[in-house]
Short mmCIF file of C-alpha atoms in Angstrom, two decimals:
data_model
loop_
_atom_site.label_atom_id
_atom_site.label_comp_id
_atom_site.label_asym_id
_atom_site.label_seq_id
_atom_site.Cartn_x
_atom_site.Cartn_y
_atom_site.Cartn_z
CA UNK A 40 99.03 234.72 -203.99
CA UNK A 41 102.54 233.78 -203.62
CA UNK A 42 103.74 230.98 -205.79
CA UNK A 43 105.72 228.28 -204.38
CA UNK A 44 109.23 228.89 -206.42
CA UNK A 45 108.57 232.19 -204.64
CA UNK A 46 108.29 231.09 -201.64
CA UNK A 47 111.16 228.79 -201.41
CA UNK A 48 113.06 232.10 -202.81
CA UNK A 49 112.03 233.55 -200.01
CA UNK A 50 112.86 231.27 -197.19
CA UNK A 51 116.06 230.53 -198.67
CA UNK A 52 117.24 234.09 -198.56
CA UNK A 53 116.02 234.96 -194.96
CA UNK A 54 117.18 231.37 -194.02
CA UNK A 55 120.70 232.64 -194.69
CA UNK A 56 120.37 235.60 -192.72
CA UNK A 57 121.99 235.52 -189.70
CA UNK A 58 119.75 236.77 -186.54
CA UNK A 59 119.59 236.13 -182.57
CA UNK A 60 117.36 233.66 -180.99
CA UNK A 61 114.88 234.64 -177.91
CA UNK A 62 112.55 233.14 -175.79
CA UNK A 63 109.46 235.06 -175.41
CA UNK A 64 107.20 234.13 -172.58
CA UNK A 65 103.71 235.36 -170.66
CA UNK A 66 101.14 233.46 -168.18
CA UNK A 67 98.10 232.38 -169.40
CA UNK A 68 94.63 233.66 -167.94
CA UNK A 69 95.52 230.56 -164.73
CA UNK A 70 98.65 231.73 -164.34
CA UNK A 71 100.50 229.37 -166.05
CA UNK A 72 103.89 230.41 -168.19
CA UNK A 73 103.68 229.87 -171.86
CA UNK A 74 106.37 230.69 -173.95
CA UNK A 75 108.22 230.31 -177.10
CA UNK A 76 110.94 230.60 -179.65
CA UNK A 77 111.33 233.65 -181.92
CA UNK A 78 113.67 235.07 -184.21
CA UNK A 79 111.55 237.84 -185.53
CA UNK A 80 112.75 240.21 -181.79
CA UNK A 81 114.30 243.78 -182.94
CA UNK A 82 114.83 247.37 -181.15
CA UNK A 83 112.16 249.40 -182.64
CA UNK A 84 112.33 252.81 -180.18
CA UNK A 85 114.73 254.52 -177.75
CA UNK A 86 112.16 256.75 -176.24
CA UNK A 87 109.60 255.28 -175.37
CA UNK A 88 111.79 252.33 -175.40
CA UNK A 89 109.99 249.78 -177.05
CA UNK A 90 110.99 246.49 -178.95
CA UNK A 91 109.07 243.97 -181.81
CA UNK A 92 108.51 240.69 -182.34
CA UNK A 93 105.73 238.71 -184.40
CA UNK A 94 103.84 235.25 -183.88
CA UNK A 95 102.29 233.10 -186.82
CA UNK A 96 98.44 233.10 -186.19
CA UNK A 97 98.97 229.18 -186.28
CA UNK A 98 100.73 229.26 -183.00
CA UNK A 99 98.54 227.45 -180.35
CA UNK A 100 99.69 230.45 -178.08
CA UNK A 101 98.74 233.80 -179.82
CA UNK A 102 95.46 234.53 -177.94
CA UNK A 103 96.93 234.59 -174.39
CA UNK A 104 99.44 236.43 -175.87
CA UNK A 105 96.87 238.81 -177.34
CA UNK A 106 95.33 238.31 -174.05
CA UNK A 107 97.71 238.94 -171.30
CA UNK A 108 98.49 242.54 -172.23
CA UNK A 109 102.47 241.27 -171.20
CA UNK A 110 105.38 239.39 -172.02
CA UNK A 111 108.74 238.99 -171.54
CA UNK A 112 111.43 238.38 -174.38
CA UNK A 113 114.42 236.62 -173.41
CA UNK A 114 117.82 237.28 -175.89
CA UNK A 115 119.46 234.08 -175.21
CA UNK A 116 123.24 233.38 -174.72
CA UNK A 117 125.32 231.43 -176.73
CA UNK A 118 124.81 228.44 -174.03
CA UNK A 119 121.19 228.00 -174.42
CA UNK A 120 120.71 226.24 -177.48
CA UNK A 121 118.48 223.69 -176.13
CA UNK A 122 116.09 225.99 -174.84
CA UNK A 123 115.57 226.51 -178.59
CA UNK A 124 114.78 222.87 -179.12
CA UNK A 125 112.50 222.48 -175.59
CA UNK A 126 110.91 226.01 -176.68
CA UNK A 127 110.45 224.87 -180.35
CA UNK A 128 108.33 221.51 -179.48
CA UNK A 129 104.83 220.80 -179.10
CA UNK A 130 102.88 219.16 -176.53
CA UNK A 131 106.06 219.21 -174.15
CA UNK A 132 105.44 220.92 -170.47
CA UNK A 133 108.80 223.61 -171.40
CA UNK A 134 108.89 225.02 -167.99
CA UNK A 135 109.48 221.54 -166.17
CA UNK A 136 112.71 221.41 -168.32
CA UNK A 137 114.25 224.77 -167.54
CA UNK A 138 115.17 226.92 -164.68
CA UNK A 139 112.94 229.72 -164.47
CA UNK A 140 110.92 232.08 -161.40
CA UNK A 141 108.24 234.81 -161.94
CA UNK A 142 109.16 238.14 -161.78
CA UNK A 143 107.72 240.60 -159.36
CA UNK A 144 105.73 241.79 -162.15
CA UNK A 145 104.21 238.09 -162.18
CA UNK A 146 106.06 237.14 -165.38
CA UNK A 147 107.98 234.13 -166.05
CA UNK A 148 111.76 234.95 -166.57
CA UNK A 149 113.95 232.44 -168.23
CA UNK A 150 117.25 232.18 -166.36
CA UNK A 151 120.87 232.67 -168.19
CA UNK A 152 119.67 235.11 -171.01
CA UNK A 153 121.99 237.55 -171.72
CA UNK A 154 119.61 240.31 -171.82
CA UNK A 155 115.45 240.17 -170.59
CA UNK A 156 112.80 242.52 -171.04
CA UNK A 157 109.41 242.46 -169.54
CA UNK A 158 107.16 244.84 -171.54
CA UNK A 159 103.39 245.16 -171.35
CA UNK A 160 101.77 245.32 -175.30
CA UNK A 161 101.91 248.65 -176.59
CA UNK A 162 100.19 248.19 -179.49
CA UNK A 163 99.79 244.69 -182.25
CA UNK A 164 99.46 245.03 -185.77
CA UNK A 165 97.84 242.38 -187.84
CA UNK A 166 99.90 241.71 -191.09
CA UNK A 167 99.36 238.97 -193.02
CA UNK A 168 99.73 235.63 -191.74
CA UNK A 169 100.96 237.25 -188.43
CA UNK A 170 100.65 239.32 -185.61
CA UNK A 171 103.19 241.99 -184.58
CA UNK A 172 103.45 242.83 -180.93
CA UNK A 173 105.30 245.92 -179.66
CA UNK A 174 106.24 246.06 -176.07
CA UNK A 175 106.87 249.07 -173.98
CA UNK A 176 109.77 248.29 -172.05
CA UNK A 177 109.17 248.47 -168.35
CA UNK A 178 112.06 246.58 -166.75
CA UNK A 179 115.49 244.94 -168.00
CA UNK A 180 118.11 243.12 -167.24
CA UNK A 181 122.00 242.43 -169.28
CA UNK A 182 124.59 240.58 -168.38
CA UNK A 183 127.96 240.40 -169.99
CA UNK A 184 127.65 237.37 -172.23
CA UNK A 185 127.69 236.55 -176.00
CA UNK A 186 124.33 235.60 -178.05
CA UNK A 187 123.07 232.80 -179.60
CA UNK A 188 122.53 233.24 -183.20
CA UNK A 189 120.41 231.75 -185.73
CA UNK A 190 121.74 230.88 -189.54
CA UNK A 191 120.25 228.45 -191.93
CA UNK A 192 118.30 226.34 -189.30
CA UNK A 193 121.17 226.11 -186.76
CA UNK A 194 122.15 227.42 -183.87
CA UNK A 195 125.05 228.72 -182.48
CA UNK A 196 127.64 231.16 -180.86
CA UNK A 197 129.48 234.10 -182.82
CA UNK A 198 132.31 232.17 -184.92
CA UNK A 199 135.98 232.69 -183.58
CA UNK A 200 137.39 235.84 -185.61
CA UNK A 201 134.10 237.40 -186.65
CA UNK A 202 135.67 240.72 -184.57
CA UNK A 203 139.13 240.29 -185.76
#
């Protein structure tokens, strides 16, 4: 068992790790979207091409994402930082708030991301107090635009001179 000095070690140091911010979304078994915000999203294989992410088994959304068998994660651009806060809430109807359409593949797709893949579940991996999903790539889309990033509870673009 973890104690709590810890644990606040812990969240402190990944706190101040700086990562991206995505959306990932699916329908539920009505074909309703659901989504939410991650930070957890990483590359994990050129070939197949498949990418991670993981979901707290408190999140009122993990069984239709267990469910589905699909899901899309959305790599936001540096303009999107309220879709963390509308993606973040509870009890909030997120898909009124954005602009969105499903796919062909019948999967909602957030738009202005930066990059989107739609990936049916490859495999998930139970670890503890989460569940990993990794998703076989099956369609994608980039556009030429700079992330959002994630650092110490805050969002944001890429500062001015980070490439200089």
């Amino acid at each position: 068992m973890l104690n709590k000095a810890d644990e606040h070690l812990f969240k402190a140091a990944l706190g101040n790790y700086p990562t991206g911010v995505a959306i990932v979304t699916t329908v539920d078994s009505e074909g309703h979207p659901v989504g939410l915000t991650i930070n957890s999203f990483t590359s994990l294989s050129m070939d197949p091409l498949l990418v991670l992410w993981s979901i707290d088994h408190k999140s009122s959304s993990i069984h239709t994402f267990k469910e589905t068998g699909k899901f899309v994660v959305h790599l936001l651009a540096e303009d999107q930082n309220e879709l963390v806060r509308i993606f973040s809430k509870k009890d909030l109807d997120r898909f009124s708030e954005i602009n969105w359409s499903f796919s062909t593949n019948q999967l909602p797709i957030i738009e202005g991301a930066f990059a989107v893949f739609e990936c049916e579940t490859f495999q998930t991996i139970e670890a503890g107090d989460h569940t990993i999903f990794i998703g076989s790539v099956k369609n994608m889309q980039v556009k030429e635009k700079s992330p959002l990033l994630y650092h110490r509870r805050t969002v944001g673009s890429i500062p001015l001179g980070f490439h200089a």
